[in-house]
Short mmCIF file of C-alpha atoms in Angstrom, two decimals:
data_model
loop_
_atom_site.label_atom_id
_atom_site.label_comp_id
_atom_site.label_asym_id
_atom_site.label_seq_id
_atom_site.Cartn_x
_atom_site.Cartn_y
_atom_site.Cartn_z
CA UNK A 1 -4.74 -34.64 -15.38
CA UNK A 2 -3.05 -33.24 -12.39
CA UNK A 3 -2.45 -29.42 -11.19
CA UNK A 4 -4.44 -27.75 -13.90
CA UNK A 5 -5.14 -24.66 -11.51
CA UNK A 6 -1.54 -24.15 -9.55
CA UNK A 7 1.09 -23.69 -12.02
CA UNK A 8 3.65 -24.06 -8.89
CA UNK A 9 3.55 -27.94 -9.26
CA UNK A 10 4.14 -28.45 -12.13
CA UNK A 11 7.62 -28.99 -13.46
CA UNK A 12 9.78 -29.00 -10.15
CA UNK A 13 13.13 -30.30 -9.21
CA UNK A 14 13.76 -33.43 -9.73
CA UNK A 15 15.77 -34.33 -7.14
CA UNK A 16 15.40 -37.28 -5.45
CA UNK A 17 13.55 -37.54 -2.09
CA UNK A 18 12.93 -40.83 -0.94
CA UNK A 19 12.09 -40.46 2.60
CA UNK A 20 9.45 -37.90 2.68
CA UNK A 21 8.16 -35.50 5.73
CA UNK A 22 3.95 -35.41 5.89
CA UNK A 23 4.27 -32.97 8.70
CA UNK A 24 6.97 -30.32 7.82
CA UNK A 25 10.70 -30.70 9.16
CA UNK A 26 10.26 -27.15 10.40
CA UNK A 27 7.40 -27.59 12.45
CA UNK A 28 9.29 -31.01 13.88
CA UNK A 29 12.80 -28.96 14.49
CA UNK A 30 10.17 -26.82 16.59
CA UNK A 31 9.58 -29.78 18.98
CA UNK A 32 12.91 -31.52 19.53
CA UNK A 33 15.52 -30.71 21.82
CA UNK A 34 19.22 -29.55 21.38
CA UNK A 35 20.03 -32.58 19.59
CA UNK A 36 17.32 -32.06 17.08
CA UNK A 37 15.45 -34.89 18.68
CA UNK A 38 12.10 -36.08 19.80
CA UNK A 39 9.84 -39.04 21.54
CA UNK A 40 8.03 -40.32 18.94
CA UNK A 41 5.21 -42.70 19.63
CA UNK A 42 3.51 -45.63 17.19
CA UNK A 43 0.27 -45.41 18.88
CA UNK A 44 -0.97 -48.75 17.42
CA UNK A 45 0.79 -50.52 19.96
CA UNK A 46 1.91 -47.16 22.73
CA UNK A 47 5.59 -47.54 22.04
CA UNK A 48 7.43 -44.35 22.94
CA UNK A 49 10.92 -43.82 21.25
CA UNK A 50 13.51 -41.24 20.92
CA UNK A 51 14.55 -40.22 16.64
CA UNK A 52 15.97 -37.44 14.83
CA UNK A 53 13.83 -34.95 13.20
CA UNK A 54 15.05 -36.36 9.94
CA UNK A 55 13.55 -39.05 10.39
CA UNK A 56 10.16 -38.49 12.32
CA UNK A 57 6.79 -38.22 10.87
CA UNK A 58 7.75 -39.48 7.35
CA UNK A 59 7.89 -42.28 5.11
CA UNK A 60 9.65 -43.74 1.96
CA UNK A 61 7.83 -42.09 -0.76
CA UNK A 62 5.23 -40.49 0.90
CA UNK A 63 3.94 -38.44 -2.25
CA UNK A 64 4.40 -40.51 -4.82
CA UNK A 65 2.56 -41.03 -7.96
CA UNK A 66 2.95 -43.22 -11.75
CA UNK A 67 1.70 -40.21 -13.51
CA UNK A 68 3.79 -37.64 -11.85
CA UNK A 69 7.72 -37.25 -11.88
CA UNK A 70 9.42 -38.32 -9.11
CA UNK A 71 9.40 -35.66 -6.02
CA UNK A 72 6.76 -33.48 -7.87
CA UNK A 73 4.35 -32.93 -4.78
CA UNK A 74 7.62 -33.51 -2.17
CA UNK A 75 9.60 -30.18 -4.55
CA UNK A 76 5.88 -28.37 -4.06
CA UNK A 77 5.43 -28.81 -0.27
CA UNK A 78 9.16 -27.93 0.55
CA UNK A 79 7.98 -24.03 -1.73
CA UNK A 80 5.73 -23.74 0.51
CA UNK A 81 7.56 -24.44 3.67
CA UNK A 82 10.53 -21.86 2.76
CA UNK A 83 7.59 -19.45 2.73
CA UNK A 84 5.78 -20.53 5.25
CA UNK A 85 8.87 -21.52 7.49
CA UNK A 86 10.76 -17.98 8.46
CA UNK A 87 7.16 -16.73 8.84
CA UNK A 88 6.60 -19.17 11.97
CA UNK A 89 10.23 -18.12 13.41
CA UNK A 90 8.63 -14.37 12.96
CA UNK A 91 5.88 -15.49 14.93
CA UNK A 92 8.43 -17.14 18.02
CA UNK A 93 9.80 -14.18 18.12
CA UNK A 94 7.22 -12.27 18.70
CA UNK A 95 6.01 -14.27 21.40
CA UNK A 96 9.01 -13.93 23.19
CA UNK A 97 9.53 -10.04 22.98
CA UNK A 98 7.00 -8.29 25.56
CA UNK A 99 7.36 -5.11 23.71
CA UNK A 100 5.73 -6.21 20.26
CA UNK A 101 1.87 -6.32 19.86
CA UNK A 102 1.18 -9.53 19.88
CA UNK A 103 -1.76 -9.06 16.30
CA UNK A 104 1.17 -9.26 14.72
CA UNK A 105 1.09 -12.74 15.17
CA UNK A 106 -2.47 -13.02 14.05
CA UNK A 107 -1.53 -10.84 10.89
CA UNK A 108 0.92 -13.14 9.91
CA UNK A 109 -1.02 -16.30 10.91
CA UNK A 110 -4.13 -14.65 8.94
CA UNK A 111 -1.47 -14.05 5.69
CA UNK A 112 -0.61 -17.76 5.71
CA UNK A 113 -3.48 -19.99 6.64
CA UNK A 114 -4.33 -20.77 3.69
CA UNK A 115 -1.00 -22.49 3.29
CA UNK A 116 -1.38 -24.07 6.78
CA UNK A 117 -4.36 -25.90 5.46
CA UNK A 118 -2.39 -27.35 2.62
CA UNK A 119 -0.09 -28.56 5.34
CA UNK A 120 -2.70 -30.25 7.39
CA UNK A 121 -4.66 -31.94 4.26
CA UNK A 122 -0.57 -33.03 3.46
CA UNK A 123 -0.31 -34.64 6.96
CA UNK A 124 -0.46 -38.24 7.67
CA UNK A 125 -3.65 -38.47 9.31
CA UNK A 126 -4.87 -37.42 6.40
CA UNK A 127 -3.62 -39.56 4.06
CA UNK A 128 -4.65 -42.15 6.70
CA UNK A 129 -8.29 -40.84 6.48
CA UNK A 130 -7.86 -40.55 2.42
CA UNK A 131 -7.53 -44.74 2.75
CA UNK A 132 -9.79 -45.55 5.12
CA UNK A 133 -12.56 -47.22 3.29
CA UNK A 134 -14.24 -51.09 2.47
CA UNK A 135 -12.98 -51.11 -0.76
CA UNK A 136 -8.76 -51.50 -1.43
CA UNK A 137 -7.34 -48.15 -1.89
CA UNK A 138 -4.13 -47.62 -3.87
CA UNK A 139 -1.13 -44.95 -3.14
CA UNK A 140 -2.44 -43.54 -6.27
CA UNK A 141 -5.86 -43.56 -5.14
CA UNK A 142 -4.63 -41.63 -2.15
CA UNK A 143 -2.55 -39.11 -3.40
CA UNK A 144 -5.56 -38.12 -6.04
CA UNK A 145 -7.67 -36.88 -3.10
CA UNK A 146 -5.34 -35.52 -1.45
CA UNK A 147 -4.29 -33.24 -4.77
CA UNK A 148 -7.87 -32.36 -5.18
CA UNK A 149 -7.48 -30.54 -2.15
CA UNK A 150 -4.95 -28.69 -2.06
CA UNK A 151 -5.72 -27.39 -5.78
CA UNK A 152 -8.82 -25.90 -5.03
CA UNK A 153 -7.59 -22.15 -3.79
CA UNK A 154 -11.31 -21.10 -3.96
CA UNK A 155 -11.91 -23.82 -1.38
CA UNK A 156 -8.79 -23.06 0.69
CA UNK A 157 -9.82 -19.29 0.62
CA UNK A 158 -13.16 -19.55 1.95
CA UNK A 159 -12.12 -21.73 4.29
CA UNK A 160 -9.48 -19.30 5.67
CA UNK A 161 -12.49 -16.43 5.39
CA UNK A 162 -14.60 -18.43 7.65
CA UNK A 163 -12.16 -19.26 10.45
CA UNK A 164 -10.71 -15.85 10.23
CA UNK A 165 -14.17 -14.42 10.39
CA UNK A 166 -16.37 -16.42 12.75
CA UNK A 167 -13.75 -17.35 15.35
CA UNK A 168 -11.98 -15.54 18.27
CA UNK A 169 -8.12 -16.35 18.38
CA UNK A 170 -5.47 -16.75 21.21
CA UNK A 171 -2.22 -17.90 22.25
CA UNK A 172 -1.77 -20.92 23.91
CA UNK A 173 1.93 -20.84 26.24
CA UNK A 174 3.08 -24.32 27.81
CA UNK A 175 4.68 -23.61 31.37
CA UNK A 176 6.96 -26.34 30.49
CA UNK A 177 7.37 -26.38 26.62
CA UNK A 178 5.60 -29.76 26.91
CA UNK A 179 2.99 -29.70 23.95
CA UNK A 180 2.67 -32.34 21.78
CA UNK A 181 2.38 -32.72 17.72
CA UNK A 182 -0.17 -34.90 15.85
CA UNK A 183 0.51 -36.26 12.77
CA UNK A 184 -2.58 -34.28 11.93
CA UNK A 185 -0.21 -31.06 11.68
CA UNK A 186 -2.93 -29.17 13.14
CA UNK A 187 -5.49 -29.89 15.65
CA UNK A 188 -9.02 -29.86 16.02
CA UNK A 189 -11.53 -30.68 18.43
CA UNK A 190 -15.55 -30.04 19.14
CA UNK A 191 -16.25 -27.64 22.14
CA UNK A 192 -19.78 -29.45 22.41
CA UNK A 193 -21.63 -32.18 21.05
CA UNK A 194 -23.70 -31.04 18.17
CA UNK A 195 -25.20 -34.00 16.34
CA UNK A 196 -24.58 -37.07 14.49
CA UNK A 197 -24.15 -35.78 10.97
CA UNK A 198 -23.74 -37.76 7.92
CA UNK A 199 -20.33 -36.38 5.94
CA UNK A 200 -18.74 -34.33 8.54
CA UNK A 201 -17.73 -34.98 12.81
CA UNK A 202 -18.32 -32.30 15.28
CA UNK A 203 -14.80 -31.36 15.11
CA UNK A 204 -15.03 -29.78 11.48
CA UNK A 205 -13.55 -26.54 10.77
CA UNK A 206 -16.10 -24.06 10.01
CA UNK A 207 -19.02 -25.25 13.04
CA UNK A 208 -19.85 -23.51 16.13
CA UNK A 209 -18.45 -24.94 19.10
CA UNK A 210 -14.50 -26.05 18.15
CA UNK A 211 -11.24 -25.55 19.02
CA UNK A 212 -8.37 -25.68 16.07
CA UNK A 213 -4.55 -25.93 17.35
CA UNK A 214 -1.94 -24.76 15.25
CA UNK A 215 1.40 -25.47 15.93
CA UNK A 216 4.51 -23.28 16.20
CA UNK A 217 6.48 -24.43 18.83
CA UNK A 218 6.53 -26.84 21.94
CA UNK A 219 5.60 -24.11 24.09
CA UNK A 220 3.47 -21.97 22.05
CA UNK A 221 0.37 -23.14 19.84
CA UNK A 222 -1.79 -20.29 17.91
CA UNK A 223 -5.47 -20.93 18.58
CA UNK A 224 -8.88 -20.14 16.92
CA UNK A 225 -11.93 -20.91 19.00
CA UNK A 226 -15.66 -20.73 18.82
CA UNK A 227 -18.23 -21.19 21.66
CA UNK A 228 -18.04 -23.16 24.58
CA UNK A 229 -13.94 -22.06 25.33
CA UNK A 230 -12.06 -23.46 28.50
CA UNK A 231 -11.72 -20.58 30.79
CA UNK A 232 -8.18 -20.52 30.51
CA UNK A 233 -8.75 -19.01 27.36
CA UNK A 234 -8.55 -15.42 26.99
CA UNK A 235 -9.64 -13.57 23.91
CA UNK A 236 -6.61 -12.29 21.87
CA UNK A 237 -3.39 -12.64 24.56
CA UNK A 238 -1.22 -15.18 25.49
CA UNK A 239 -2.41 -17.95 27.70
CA UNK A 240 -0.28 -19.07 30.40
CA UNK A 241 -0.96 -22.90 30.93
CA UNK A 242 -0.17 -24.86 33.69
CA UNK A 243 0.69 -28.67 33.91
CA UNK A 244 -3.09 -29.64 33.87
CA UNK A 245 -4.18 -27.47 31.81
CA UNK A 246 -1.30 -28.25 29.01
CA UNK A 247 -2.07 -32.16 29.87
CA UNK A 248 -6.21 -31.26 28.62
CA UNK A 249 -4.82 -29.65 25.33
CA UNK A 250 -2.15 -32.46 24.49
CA UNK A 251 -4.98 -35.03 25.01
CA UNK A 252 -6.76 -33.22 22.17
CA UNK A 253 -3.99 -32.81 20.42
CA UNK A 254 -2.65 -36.67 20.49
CA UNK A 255 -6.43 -37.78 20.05
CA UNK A 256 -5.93 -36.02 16.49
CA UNK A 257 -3.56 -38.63 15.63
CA UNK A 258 -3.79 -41.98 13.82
CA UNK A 259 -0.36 -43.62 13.77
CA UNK A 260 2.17 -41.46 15.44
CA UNK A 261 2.48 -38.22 17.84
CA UNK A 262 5.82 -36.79 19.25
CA UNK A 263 6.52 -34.89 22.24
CA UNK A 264 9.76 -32.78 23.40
CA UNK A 265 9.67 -35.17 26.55
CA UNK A 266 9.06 -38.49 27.06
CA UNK A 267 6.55 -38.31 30.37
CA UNK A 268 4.41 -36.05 29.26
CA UNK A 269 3.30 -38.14 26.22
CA UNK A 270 3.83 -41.58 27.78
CA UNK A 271 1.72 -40.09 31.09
CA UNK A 272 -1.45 -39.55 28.48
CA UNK A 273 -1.29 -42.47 26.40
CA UNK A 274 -4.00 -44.24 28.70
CA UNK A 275 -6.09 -41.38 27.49
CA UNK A 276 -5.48 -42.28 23.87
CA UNK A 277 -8.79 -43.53 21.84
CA UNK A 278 -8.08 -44.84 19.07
CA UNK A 279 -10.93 -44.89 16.68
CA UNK A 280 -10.79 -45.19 13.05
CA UNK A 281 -11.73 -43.52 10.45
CA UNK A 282 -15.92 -44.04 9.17
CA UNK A 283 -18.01 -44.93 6.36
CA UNK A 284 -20.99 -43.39 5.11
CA UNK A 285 -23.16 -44.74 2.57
CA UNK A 286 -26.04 -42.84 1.63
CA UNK A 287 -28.63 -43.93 -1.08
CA UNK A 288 -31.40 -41.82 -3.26
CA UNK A 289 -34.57 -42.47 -3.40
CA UNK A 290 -34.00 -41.64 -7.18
CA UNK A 291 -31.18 -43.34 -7.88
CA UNK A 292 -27.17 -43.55 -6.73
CA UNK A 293 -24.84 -43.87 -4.03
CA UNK A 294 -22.82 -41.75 -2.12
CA UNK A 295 -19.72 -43.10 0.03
CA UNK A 296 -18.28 -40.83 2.50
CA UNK A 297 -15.36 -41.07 4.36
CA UNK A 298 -15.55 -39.66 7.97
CA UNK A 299 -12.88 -38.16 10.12
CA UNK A 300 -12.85 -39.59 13.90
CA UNK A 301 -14.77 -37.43 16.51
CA UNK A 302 -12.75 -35.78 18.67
CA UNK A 303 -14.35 -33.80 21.82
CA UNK A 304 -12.16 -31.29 23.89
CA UNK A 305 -14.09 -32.15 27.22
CA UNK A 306 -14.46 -35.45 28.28
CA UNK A 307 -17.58 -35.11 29.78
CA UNK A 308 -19.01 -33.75 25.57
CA UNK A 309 -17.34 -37.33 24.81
CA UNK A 310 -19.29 -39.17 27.28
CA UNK A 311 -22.99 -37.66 26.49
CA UNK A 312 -21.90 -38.19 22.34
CA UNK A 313 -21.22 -41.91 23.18
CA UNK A 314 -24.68 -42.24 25.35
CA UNK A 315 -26.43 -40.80 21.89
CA UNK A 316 -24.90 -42.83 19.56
CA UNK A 317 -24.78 -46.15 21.57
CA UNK A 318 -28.28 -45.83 22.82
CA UNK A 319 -27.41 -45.93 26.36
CA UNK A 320 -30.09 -42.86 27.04
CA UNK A 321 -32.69 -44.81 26.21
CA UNK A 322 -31.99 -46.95 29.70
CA UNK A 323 -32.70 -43.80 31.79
CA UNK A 324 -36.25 -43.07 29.88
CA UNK A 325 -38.04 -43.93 32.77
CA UNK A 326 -35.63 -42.96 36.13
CA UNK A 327 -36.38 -40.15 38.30
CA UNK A 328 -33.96 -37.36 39.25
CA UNK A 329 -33.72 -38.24 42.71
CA UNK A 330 -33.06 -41.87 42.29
CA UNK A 331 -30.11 -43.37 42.68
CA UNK A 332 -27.97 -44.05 38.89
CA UNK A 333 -28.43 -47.11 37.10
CA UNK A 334 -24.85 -46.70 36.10
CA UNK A 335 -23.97 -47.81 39.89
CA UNK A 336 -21.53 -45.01 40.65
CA UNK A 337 -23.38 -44.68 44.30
CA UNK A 338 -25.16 -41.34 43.19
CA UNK A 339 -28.13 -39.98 42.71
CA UNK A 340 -29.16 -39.84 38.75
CA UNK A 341 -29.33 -36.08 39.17
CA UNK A 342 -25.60 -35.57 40.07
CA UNK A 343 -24.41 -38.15 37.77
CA UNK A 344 -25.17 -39.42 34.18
CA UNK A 345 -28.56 -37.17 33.99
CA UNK A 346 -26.42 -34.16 32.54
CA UNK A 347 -25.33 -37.20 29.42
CA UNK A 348 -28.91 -37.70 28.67
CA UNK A 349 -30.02 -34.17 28.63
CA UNK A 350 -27.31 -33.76 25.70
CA UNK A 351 -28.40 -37.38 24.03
CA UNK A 352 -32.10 -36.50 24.49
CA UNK A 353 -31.51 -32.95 23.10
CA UNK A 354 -29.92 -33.98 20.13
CA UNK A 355 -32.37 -37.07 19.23
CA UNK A 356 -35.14 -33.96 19.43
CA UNK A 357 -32.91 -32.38 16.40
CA UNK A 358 -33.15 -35.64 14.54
CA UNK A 359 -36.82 -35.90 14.72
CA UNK A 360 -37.69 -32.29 14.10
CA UNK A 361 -35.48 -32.41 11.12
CA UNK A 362 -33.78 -29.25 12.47
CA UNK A 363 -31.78 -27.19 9.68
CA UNK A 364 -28.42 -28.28 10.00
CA UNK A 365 -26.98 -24.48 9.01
CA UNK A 366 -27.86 -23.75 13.00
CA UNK A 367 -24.97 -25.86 13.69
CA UNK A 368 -22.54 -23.50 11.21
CA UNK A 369 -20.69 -20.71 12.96
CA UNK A 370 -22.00 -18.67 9.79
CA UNK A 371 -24.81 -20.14 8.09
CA UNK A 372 -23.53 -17.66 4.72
CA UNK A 373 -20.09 -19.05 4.89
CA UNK A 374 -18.44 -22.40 4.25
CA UNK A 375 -17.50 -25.22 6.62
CA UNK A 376 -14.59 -27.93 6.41
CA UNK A 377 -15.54 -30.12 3.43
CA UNK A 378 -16.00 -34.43 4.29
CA UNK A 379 -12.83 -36.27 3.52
CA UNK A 380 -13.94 -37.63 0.75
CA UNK A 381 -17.13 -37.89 -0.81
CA UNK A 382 -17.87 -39.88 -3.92
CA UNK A 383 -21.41 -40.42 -6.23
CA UNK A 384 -21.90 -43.35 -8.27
CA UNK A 385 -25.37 -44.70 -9.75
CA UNK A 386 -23.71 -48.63 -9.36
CA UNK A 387 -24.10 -50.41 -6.00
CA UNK A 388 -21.23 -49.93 -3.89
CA UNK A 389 -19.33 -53.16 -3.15
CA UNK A 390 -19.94 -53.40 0.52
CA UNK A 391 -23.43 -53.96 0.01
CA UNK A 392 -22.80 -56.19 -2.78
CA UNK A 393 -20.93 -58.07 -0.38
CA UNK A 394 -23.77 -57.72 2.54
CA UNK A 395 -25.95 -58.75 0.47
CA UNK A 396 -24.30 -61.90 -1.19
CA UNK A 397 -23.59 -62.92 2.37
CA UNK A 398 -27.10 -62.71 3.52
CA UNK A 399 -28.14 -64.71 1.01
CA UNK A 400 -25.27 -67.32 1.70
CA UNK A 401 -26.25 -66.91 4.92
CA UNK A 402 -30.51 -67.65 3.98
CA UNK A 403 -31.96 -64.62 5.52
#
């Protein structure tokens, strides 16, 4: 049933792992301090907490499954990392020697994304995102999507070929080796608000317009962007951030998360956790006007400015509609004490721009940073020809209800 196309998996050690890593130990060990330490936060209710690598960003039986022996996907993902792992070191040290070119860190990033995907469809968010739907969801459930992931190498592949070919790359350096880590493993984040799309967020690997943070250290992250960059950003070099400018990336970067992000030191993430949205994961049902379903799971947006968050939330709440009728030079409804032109007009240019999309049924391939090359498939997305049970149940409750 399982692994048909990656002989790796199948019969590993079978020693037992209970408490299992979904973002690698490696990475972690990257973060902590001389202790092998780190703040941790649950970021369901903002507490901040100091643990040992050990035992961050993991869970009993994280990978487990009836029909697979015990520590079968835990013995695959800990190949990968012995691969994967000296490879990052390589990359440190790099970073840190001003006589070495630094394309030898994009050579070796470019050798092993592939493998750097795996790690971020392995991560917790994801497995967060995998569950996040109306109808219950087992471990089992779970774990199936997240295998049909990371066993499609064509998938993985053209993915790589399409960040690797359609986006510019840098190095990201924090002044104080205070970057965070999502329990996303990597991040992501839209460089402009594109549309409202139906299986896929702004954010998705592959579009024009975003930002994806991969992490090798607390002071260093590698970085492929397309579009709209910050202008901190310099085209293939190493980026020297200061405290506000490390603060804007973390906020990205914890805003990636759905139950826990760590940090080397304490103030930095407890200083940001105001900033913190926490939005869950969406559903998409879509039906045919010849017959079936489709339910898709949606990753959170995520925006990189937070002015692109702001026009995306006066598009999808309506709010532009309220300014249909006020005049540049009069003074915003939103009471702020400023003329509409200096203040939320720049929101509904965006909202207005991208209802115009909607109505002139605009190809959505303009929004790909290739049109000929793949993007970031949905989380999940499943067909069925029988009613989904959320609208069974909106339905039955309608007519409980008499309407």
């Amino acid at each position: 049933m399982f692994f048909t196309n990656d002989s790796e998996v199948v019969n590993l050690s079978k020693n037992v792992v209970k408490n299992q890593h979904y973002v690698s130990e490696f990475i972690l060990k990257n973060f902590a301090n001389e202790k092998q330490q780190v703040f941790e936060c649950i970021l369901s209710d903002k507490k901040v907490y100091l643990t040992n690598t050990n035992r961050s960003m993991s869970s009993k039986n994280t990978y487990e499954h009836d029909k697979l022996e015990q520590n079968t996907l835990e013995n695959y993902f800990s190949k990968i990392e012995s691969r994967v792992a000296p490879s990052i070191q390589k990359i440190i040290a790099i970073l840190e020697d001003p006589e070495v070119d630094i394309r030898e860190a994009f050579k070796i990033i470019e050798k092993h994304l592939s493998e750097l995907l795996i790690f971020y469809y392995r991560s917790g968010a994801l497995l967060h995102e995998y569950t996040a739907q109306y109808d219950p969801v087992t471990n089992e459930d779970k774990i199936e999507v997240l295998i049909k992931k990371i066993i499609d190498s064509k998938y993985l592949e053209n993915l790589k070929s399409t960040i690797i070919n359609n986006y510019e790359w840098t190095i990201i350096k924090s002044k104080n080796n205070d970057f965070l880590l999502s329990d996303q493993y990597l991040s992501t984040a839209a460089l402009s608000p594109k549309a409202r799309f139906l299986n896929i967020t702004n954010r998705h690997m592959g579009l024009k317009d975003v930002i994806i943070l991969i992490p090798l250290s607390s002071k260093y992250y590698f970085t492929f962007y397309n579009g709209k960059k910050p202008d901190y950003i310099k085209k293939e070099s190493i980026c020297y951030l200061n405290f506000d400018q490390t603060t804007e990336v973390n906020i990205a970067i914890l805003n990636n998360s759905y139950n826990k992000c760590i940090s080397p030191v304490e103030n930095m993430l407890s200083s940001i956790l105001p900033e913190y949205n926490r939005t869950m994961p969406l559903g998409a049902i879509a039906k045919y006007s010849s017959s079936g379903y489709s339910q898709i799971k949606l990753k959170k947006e995520v925006f990189y400015y937070k002015e692109d968050k702001e026009a995306f939330d006066f598009f999808t709440s309506f709010r532009f509609m309220r300014y249909k009728t006020l005049k540049r030079n009069q003074m915003c409804i939103c009471e702020s004490g400023l003329k509409y032109k200096k203040c939320c007009l720049k929101y509904v240019v965006i909202a207005e721009r991208m209802t115009n999309d909607i109505r002139n049924n605009v190809n959505p391939l303009i929004y790909f940073a290739n049109p000929n090359n793949i993007i970031e498939q949905s989380i999940d997305e499943v067909f069925n020809y029988e009613e989904p049970k959320l609208l069974k149940d909106l339905r039955k409750a309608k007519m409980r209800n008499g309407k």
